[in-house]
């Protein structure tokens, strides 16, 4: 039945609208107030960066960090919410200018590992085993700046460090081919899956597939999901949309290409995504033009589009699809899908 899915988003998805060319256009909403919005918008899960939960964590002791994270857990519980995952924000500190785990500077790499351990403490205090690794600056602006073989080994070393620090942690790598870097070391699902097999415990390392990132890599999101599912590694998703090869847009799910969104929902629904407790995670941004009081529509709309597509996936005439596949009449299959999406 449509409606069985649980949805999540991160507090950064309700934002002030600043972009690289202009300042904030909306007021900041305090974290506690954002939490109160989740249920009303139809969401049960909260995605966190470590410092979304514990701002200024680099200046706090590990005891202070855990204490603060436990307070956030109480806030979640009083709103009936669950922490879906925690991701280390390894791209803002001056020490991570040249990368975190792959920095050429050993002191920076040590900072990144130490910060990751504190992030695991936060995840533990928030009650989630899932960690997302978006490897923002693990790449290069020019190829000569780093050794790509060593970079992969350093990423694996950092992953192993996290796996041994908390034996219950599961890591979902979120591949992205570029931005902020010219080239990233883990650009696609295949790279993330391959990295998992270099780690000490491959079954604890999987992927978070983000629609926009896959499109930036010139690939199809539903096929990437299928690849991850074949390896039992689709730990979570970041659904959104992207209008071609440009900056990472994080548009509302399905808002650019409804058929591409339909196919993502189709593969997720076909293979019972969510049966292991996985959330339908969104990573969507409101347009900068949106006024304060209507700056959460991108979240509600993405969820609504997902659920309508679940209905369309389930009402598709599977016998007709099978028949057309067996006849190899893909032109007719094409029209069947288009008609279905147009409500015919
Ligand atoms: C960046 C991105 C991040 C990750 C979490 O493009 O998608 O928000 O999802 O660190
Ligand atoms: Mn994301």
CSV table of C-alpha atoms and ligand atoms in Angstrom, one decimal:
chain,number,residue,atom,x,y,z
A,1,UNK,CA,0.0,0.0,0.0
A,2,UNK,CA,1.2,3.5,-0.8
A,3,UNK,CA,2.0,5.2,2.5
A,4,UNK,CA,4.1,2.5,4.1
A,5,UNK,CA,7.3,4.4,3.5
A,6,UNK,CA,9.0,6.5,6.1
A,7,UNK,CA,10.5,9.8,5.0
A,8,UNK,CA,13.5,11.8,6.3
A,9,UNK,CA,15.3,15.1,5.6
A,10,UNK,CA,18.1,17.1,7.1
A,11,UNK,CA,17.8,20.4,8.9
A,12,UNK,CA,19.9,22.0,6.1
A,13,UNK,CA,17.0,21.3,3.8
A,14,UNK,CA,15.1,24.2,5.5
A,15,UNK,CA,17.5,27.0,4.7
A,16,UNK,CA,18.0,30.7,4.2
A,17,UNK,CA,18.6,30.6,0.5
A,18,UNK,CA,22.1,32.0,0.3
A,19,UNK,CA,24.1,30.9,-2.8
A,20,UNK,CA,27.6,31.6,-4.0
A,21,UNK,CA,26.4,34.8,-5.6
A,22,UNK,CA,24.2,36.3,-3.0
A,23,UNK,CA,23.4,36.4,0.8
A,24,UNK,CA,20.5,34.8,2.7
A,25,UNK,CA,17.0,35.8,1.7
A,26,UNK,CA,15.1,34.1,4.5
A,27,UNK,CA,15.4,34.2,8.3
A,28,UNK,CA,17.2,31.3,10.0
A,29,UNK,CA,14.9,28.9,11.8
A,30,UNK,CA,16.2,27.7,15.1
A,31,UNK,CA,16.9,23.9,15.2
A,32,UNK,CA,14.2,23.2,17.9
A,33,UNK,CA,11.6,25.0,15.7
A,34,UNK,CA,12.7,22.9,12.7
A,35,UNK,CA,12.2,19.7,14.7
A,36,UNK,CA,8.6,20.8,15.4
A,37,UNK,CA,7.9,21.1,11.7
A,38,UNK,CA,8.9,17.5,10.8
A,39,UNK,CA,5.8,15.6,11.7
A,40,UNK,CA,3.5,18.3,10.4
A,41,UNK,CA,5.2,18.0,7.0
A,42,UNK,CA,4.8,14.2,7.0
A,43,UNK,CA,8.4,13.2,8.1
A,44,UNK,CA,9.6,10.8,10.8
A,45,UNK,CA,13.4,10.8,10.4
A,46,UNK,CA,16.0,13.4,10.9
A,47,UNK,CA,19.3,13.3,9.0
A,48,UNK,CA,22.2,15.0,10.8
A,49,UNK,CA,25.6,16.4,10.1
A,50,UNK,CA,27.6,15.9,13.3
A,51,UNK,CA,27.5,19.7,14.0
A,52,UNK,CA,23.8,20.0,13.2
A,53,UNK,CA,23.4,18.1,16.4
A,54,UNK,CA,26.4,19.6,18.3
A,55,UNK,CA,27.3,23.0,16.9
A,56,UNK,CA,30.9,24.1,17.6
A,57,UNK,CA,31.9,20.5,18.4
A,58,UNK,CA,35.6,21.1,17.6
A,59,UNK,CA,35.8,23.4,20.6
A,60,UNK,CA,34.1,20.9,23.0
A,61,UNK,CA,35.5,17.9,24.9
A,62,UNK,CA,34.2,14.5,24.0
A,63,UNK,CA,32.2,14.4,27.2
A,64,UNK,CA,30.6,17.7,26.4
A,65,UNK,CA,29.8,16.5,22.9
A,66,UNK,CA,28.0,13.4,24.1
A,67,UNK,CA,26.1,15.3,26.7
A,68,UNK,CA,24.9,17.8,24.0
A,69,UNK,CA,24.0,14.9,21.6
A,70,UNK,CA,21.9,13.2,24.4
A,71,UNK,CA,20.0,16.5,24.9
A,72,UNK,CA,19.2,16.4,21.1
A,73,UNK,CA,18.1,12.8,21.4
A,74,UNK,CA,15.6,13.9,24.1
A,75,UNK,CA,14.3,16.7,21.8
A,76,UNK,CA,13.8,14.1,19.0
A,77,UNK,CA,12.0,11.7,21.4
A,78,UNK,CA,9.7,14.4,22.6
A,79,UNK,CA,8.7,15.1,18.9
A,80,UNK,CA,8.3,11.4,18.2
A,81,UNK,CA,11.3,11.5,15.7
A,82,UNK,CA,14.2,9.2,14.9
A,83,UNK,CA,17.7,10.1,13.9
A,84,UNK,CA,18.3,8.4,10.6
A,85,UNK,CA,22.0,9.0,10.2
A,86,UNK,CA,24.9,11.2,11.1
A,87,UNK,CA,27.5,12.5,8.6
A,88,UNK,CA,30.8,14.1,9.5
A,89,UNK,CA,31.1,17.6,8.1
A,90,UNK,CA,34.7,17.4,6.9
A,91,UNK,CA,34.7,20.3,4.4
A,92,UNK,CA,34.5,23.5,6.4
A,93,UNK,CA,37.4,23.5,8.8
A,94,UNK,CA,40.7,25.2,7.6
A,95,UNK,CA,42.4,21.9,8.3
A,96,UNK,CA,40.4,20.2,5.5
A,97,UNK,CA,41.1,22.7,2.7
A,98,UNK,CA,43.1,20.1,0.8
A,99,UNK,CA,40.8,17.2,1.8
A,100,UNK,CA,40.2,15.4,5.0
A,101,UNK,CA,41.1,11.7,4.9
A,102,UNK,CA,43.1,12.2,1.7
A,103,UNK,CA,44.9,15.5,2.6
A,104,UNK,CA,48.6,15.5,1.9
A,105,UNK,CA,49.1,16.9,5.4
A,106,UNK,CA,49.3,14.1,8.1
A,107,UNK,CA,48.0,16.5,10.8
A,108,UNK,CA,44.9,17.2,8.7
A,109,UNK,CA,44.3,13.5,8.2
A,110,UNK,CA,44.6,13.0,11.9
A,111,UNK,CA,42.1,15.8,12.6
A,112,UNK,CA,39.6,14.1,10.1
A,113,UNK,CA,39.9,10.8,11.8
A,114,UNK,CA,39.5,12.3,15.3
A,115,UNK,CA,36.5,14.3,14.2
A,116,UNK,CA,35.0,11.1,12.7
A,117,UNK,CA,35.3,9.3,16.0
A,118,UNK,CA,33.5,12.2,17.7
A,119,UNK,CA,30.9,11.9,15.0
A,120,UNK,CA,30.4,8.3,15.9
A,121,UNK,CA,30.0,9.2,19.5
A,122,UNK,CA,27.2,11.6,18.4
A,123,UNK,CA,25.5,8.9,16.3
A,124,UNK,CA,25.6,6.6,19.2
A,125,UNK,CA,24.1,9.2,21.6
A,126,UNK,CA,21.4,10.0,19.0
A,127,UNK,CA,20.6,6.3,18.7
A,128,UNK,CA,21.5,5.6,15.1
A,129,UNK,CA,24.0,3.1,13.7
A,130,UNK,CA,24.0,4.6,10.3
A,131,UNK,CA,26.7,7.0,9.1
A,132,UNK,CA,26.7,8.8,5.8
A,133,UNK,CA,30.1,9.8,4.2
A,134,UNK,CA,29.9,12.5,1.6
A,135,UNK,CA,33.5,12.7,0.7
A,136,UNK,CA,33.3,16.4,-0.2
A,137,UNK,CA,37.0,17.3,-0.6
A,138,UNK,CA,38.4,13.8,-1.2
A,139,UNK,CA,39.5,14.7,-4.7
A,140,UNK,CA,41.6,17.2,-6.6
A,141,UNK,CA,41.5,20.4,-8.6
A,142,UNK,CA,44.4,19.2,-10.6
A,143,UNK,CA,45.4,15.5,-11.0
A,144,UNK,CA,49.1,16.1,-10.0
A,145,UNK,CA,48.1,17.3,-6.6
A,146,UNK,CA,47.6,13.9,-5.0
A,147,UNK,CA,48.4,10.2,-5.7
A,148,UNK,CA,45.0,8.6,-6.6
A,149,UNK,CA,46.1,5.1,-5.4
A,150,UNK,CA,47.3,6.4,-2.0
A,151,UNK,CA,44.1,8.5,-1.8
A,152,UNK,CA,41.9,5.3,-2.1
A,153,UNK,CA,44.1,3.6,0.5
A,154,UNK,CA,43.7,6.5,2.9
A,155,UNK,CA,39.9,6.5,2.5
A,156,UNK,CA,39.8,2.8,3.3
A,157,UNK,CA,42.1,3.4,6.3
A,158,UNK,CA,39.6,6.0,7.6
A,159,UNK,CA,36.7,3.7,7.0
A,160,UNK,CA,38.4,0.8,8.8
A,161,UNK,CA,39.1,3.2,11.7
A,162,UNK,CA,35.4,4.0,12.0
A,163,UNK,CA,34.4,0.3,11.7
A,164,UNK,CA,36.6,-0.7,14.5
A,165,UNK,CA,35.8,2.3,16.7
A,166,UNK,CA,32.1,1.2,16.9
A,167,UNK,CA,31.5,-2.4,15.9
A,168,UNK,CA,27.8,-1.6,15.2
A,169,UNK,CA,28.3,1.3,12.8
A,170,UNK,CA,27.2,0.9,9.2
A,171,UNK,CA,28.7,3.3,6.7
A,172,UNK,CA,26.8,4.6,3.6
A,173,UNK,CA,29.2,6.3,1.2
A,174,UNK,CA,27.4,9.1,-0.8
A,175,UNK,CA,29.2,9.3,-4.2
A,176,UNK,CA,29.4,12.5,-6.1
A,177,UNK,CA,31.6,13.1,-9.1
A,178,UNK,CA,32.4,16.8,-8.6
A,179,UNK,CA,31.7,19.9,-6.7
A,180,UNK,CA,33.4,21.3,-4.7
A,181,UNK,CA,36.2,19.4,-6.3
A,182,UNK,CA,37.0,19.2,-10.0
A,183,UNK,CA,37.2,15.4,-9.7
A,184,UNK,CA,36.2,13.2,-6.7
A,185,UNK,CA,37.8,9.9,-5.8
A,186,UNK,CA,34.4,8.2,-5.2
A,187,UNK,CA,32.3,9.5,-8.1
A,188,UNK,CA,29.8,6.6,-8.6
A,189,UNK,CA,28.0,3.8,-6.9
A,190,UNK,CA,30.4,1.3,-8.4
A,191,UNK,CA,33.4,3.1,-6.8
A,192,UNK,CA,31.6,3.0,-3.4
A,193,UNK,CA,30.8,-0.7,-3.7
A,194,UNK,CA,34.3,-1.4,-4.7
A,195,UNK,CA,35.7,0.5,-1.8
A,196,UNK,CA,33.5,-1.5,0.6
A,197,UNK,CA,35.3,-4.6,-0.6
A,198,UNK,CA,38.7,-3.1,0.3
A,199,UNK,CA,37.5,-2.5,3.8
A,200,UNK,CA,37.9,-4.9,6.7
A,201,UNK,CA,34.1,-5.6,6.8
A,202,UNK,CA,32.5,-5.1,3.4
A,203,UNK,CA,29.0,-6.0,4.7
A,204,UNK,CA,29.0,-2.9,6.9
A,205,UNK,CA,29.9,-0.5,4.1
A,206,UNK,CA,27.3,0.5,1.5
A,207,UNK,CA,25.9,3.5,-0.3
A,208,UNK,CA,23.6,6.5,-0.1
A,209,UNK,CA,22.5,7.2,-3.7
A,210,UNK,CA,21.6,10.8,-4.4
A,211,UNK,CA,19.7,11.4,-7.6
A,212,UNK,CA,21.4,14.7,-8.5
A,213,UNK,CA,24.9,13.3,-7.9
A,214,UNK,CA,24.2,10.3,-10.2
A,215,UNK,CA,22.9,12.7,-13.0
A,216,UNK,CA,26.0,14.8,-12.6
A,217,UNK,CA,28.0,11.6,-13.3
A,218,UNK,CA,26.0,11.2,-16.5
A,219,UNK,CA,24.3,8.0,-15.2
A,220,UNK,CA,20.8,6.9,-14.5
A,221,UNK,CA,19.7,6.9,-10.8
A,222,UNK,CA,17.4,3.9,-11.0
A,223,UNK,CA,20.2,1.8,-12.6
A,224,UNK,CA,22.6,2.9,-9.9
A,225,UNK,CA,20.0,1.8,-7.3
A,226,UNK,CA,19.7,-1.5,-9.1
A,227,UNK,CA,23.5,-2.0,-8.9
A,228,UNK,CA,23.5,-1.2,-5.2
A,229,UNK,CA,20.5,-3.5,-4.6
A,230,UNK,CA,22.3,-6.4,-6.4
A,231,UNK,CA,25.1,-6.1,-3.8
A,232,UNK,CA,22.7,-5.5,-0.9
A,233,UNK,CA,24.3,-2.2,-0.3
A,234,UNK,CA,21.5,0.4,-0.7
A,235,UNK,CA,21.6,1.6,2.9
A,236,UNK,CA,19.8,4.8,2.2
A,237,UNK,CA,18.8,7.3,-0.6
A,238,UNK,CA,18.9,11.1,-1.2
A,239,UNK,CA,16.1,11.7,-3.6
A,240,UNK,CA,15.9,15.0,-5.4
A,241,UNK,CA,16.2,16.1,-9.1
A,242,UNK,CA,18.8,17.8,-11.3
A,243,UNK,CA,18.4,19.6,-14.6
A,244,UNK,CA,21.4,18.4,-16.5
A,245,UNK,CA,25.1,18.9,-16.0
A,246,UNK,CA,25.6,22.1,-13.9
A,247,UNK,CA,26.0,22.9,-10.2
A,248,UNK,CA,24.3,20.5,-7.8
A,249,UNK,CA,20.7,21.8,-7.8
A,250,UNK,CA,18.9,19.5,-5.3
A,251,UNK,CA,15.5,20.2,-6.9
A,252,UNK,CA,12.3,18.7,-5.6
A,253,UNK,CA,12.1,15.0,-6.4
A,254,UNK,CA,10.5,14.3,-9.8
A,255,UNK,CA,10.3,18.0,-10.7
A,256,UNK,CA,12.6,17.8,-13.7
A,257,UNK,CA,12.1,14.4,-15.1
A,258,UNK,CA,9.0,12.6,-13.9
A,259,UNK,CA,9.8,9.4,-15.8
A,260,UNK,CA,13.3,9.2,-14.3
A,261,UNK,CA,11.7,9.6,-10.8
A,262,UNK,CA,9.1,7.0,-11.7
A,263,UNK,CA,11.8,4.5,-12.5
A,264,UNK,CA,13.6,5.2,-9.2
A,265,UNK,CA,10.4,4.6,-7.3
A,266,UNK,CA,9.7,1.5,-9.4
A,267,UNK,CA,13.0,-0.2,-8.5
A,268,UNK,CA,12.7,0.8,-4.8
A,269,UNK,CA,9.2,-0.5,-4.6
A,270,UNK,CA,9.9,-3.7,-6.6
A,271,UNK,CA,12.6,-4.7,-4.2
A,272,UNK,CA,10.8,-3.7,-1.0
A,273,UNK,CA,13.1,-0.8,-0.1
A,274,UNK,CA,12.5,0.1,3.5
A,275,UNK,CA,11.9,-3.5,4.7
A,276,UNK,CA,15.2,-3.3,6.7
A,277,UNK,CA,14.1,0.0,8.3
A,278,UNK,CA,15.6,2.2,5.5
A,279,UNK,CA,14.1,5.7,5.2
A,280,UNK,CA,13.2,7.4,2.0
A,281,UNK,CA,15.6,10.2,2.5
A,282,UNK,CA,15.3,13.6,0.6
A,283,UNK,CA,18.1,16.1,0.0
A,284,UNK,CA,16.2,19.0,-1.5
A,285,UNK,CA,16.6,22.7,-1.6
A,286,UNK,CA,13.9,25.4,-1.8
A,287,UNK,CA,14.2,27.8,-4.6
A,288,UNK,CA,15.9,31.1,-3.6
A,289,UNK,CA,12.8,32.9,-4.7
A,290,UNK,CA,10.6,31.2,-2.2
A,291,UNK,CA,9.2,33.4,0.6
A,292,UNK,CA,9.8,32.5,4.3
A,293,UNK,CA,6.3,31.1,5.0
A,294,UNK,CA,6.3,28.8,2.0
A,295,UNK,CA,9.9,27.6,2.1
A,296,UNK,CA,9.0,24.0,3.0
A,297,UNK,CA,6.9,23.2,0.0
A,298,UNK,CA,9.9,21.5,-1.7
A,299,UNK,CA,9.8,18.9,1.1
A,300,UNK,CA,6.1,18.3,1.0
A,301,UNK,CA,6.0,18.2,-2.8
A,302,UNK,CA,8.8,15.7,-3.0
A,303,UNK,CA,7.1,13.4,-0.6
A,304,UNK,CA,3.7,13.8,-2.4
A,305,UNK,CA,5.3,13.1,-5.8
A,306,UNK,CA,7.0,10.0,-4.4
A,307,UNK,CA,3.8,8.6,-3.0
A,308,UNK,CA,1.8,9.4,-6.2
A,309,UNK,CA,4.5,7.6,-8.2
A,310,UNK,CA,4.2,4.6,-5.8
A,311,UNK,CA,0.6,4.4,-6.9
A,312,UNK,CA,1.5,4.7,-10.6
A,313,UNK,CA,4.2,2.0,-10.2
A,314,UNK,CA,1.6,-0.3,-8.6
A,315,UNK,CA,-1.2,0.4,-11.1
A,316,UNK,CA,1.0,-0.2,-14.1
A,317,UNK,CA,-0.3,-3.2,-16.1
A,318,UNK,CA,2.5,-5.7,-15.4
A,319,UNK,CA,1.1,-8.3,-17.9
A,320,UNK,CA,1.1,-5.8,-20.7
A,321,UNK,CA,4.7,-4.9,-19.8
A,322,UNK,CA,5.7,-8.5,-19.8
A,323,UNK,CA,4.0,-9.1,-23.1
A,324,UNK,CA,5.7,-6.2,-24.8
A,325,UNK,CA,9.0,-7.2,-23.4
A,326,UNK,CA,8.5,-10.8,-24.7
A,327,UNK,CA,7.5,-9.3,-28.1
A,328,UNK,CA,10.5,-7.0,-27.9
A,329,UNK,CA,8.2,-4.1,-28.8
A,330,UNK,CA,9.9,-1.4,-26.9
A,331,UNK,CA,8.3,1.4,-28.9
A,332,UNK,CA,4.9,0.2,-27.6
A,333,UNK,CA,6.3,-0.2,-24.1
A,334,UNK,CA,7.6,3.3,-24.3
A,335,UNK,CA,4.1,4.6,-25.2
A,336,UNK,CA,2.5,2.4,-22.4
A,337,UNK,CA,4.7,4.1,-19.8
A,338,UNK,CA,4.2,7.6,-21.3
A,339,UNK,CA,0.4,7.1,-21.4
A,340,UNK,CA,0.5,5.7,-17.8
A,341,UNK,CA,2.4,8.8,-16.6
A,342,UNK,CA,-0.1,11.0,-18.4
A,343,UNK,CA,-3.0,9.3,-16.7
A,344,UNK,CA,-4.3,7.5,-19.8
B,1,LIG,C1,26.3,17.4,-0.8
B,1,LIG,C2,25.3,16.6,-0.2
B,1,LIG,C3,25.4,16.5,1.3
B,1,LIG,C4,25.3,15.1,1.9
B,1,LIG,C5,25.5,15.0,3.4
B,1,LIG,O1,26.1,17.5,-2.2
B,1,LIG,O2,24.5,16.0,-0.8
B,1,LIG,O3,24.4,17.3,1.9
B,1,LIG,O4,24.1,14.6,1.6
B,1,LIG,O5,26.7,15.4,3.8
B,2,LIG,MN1,23.1,14.5,-0.3
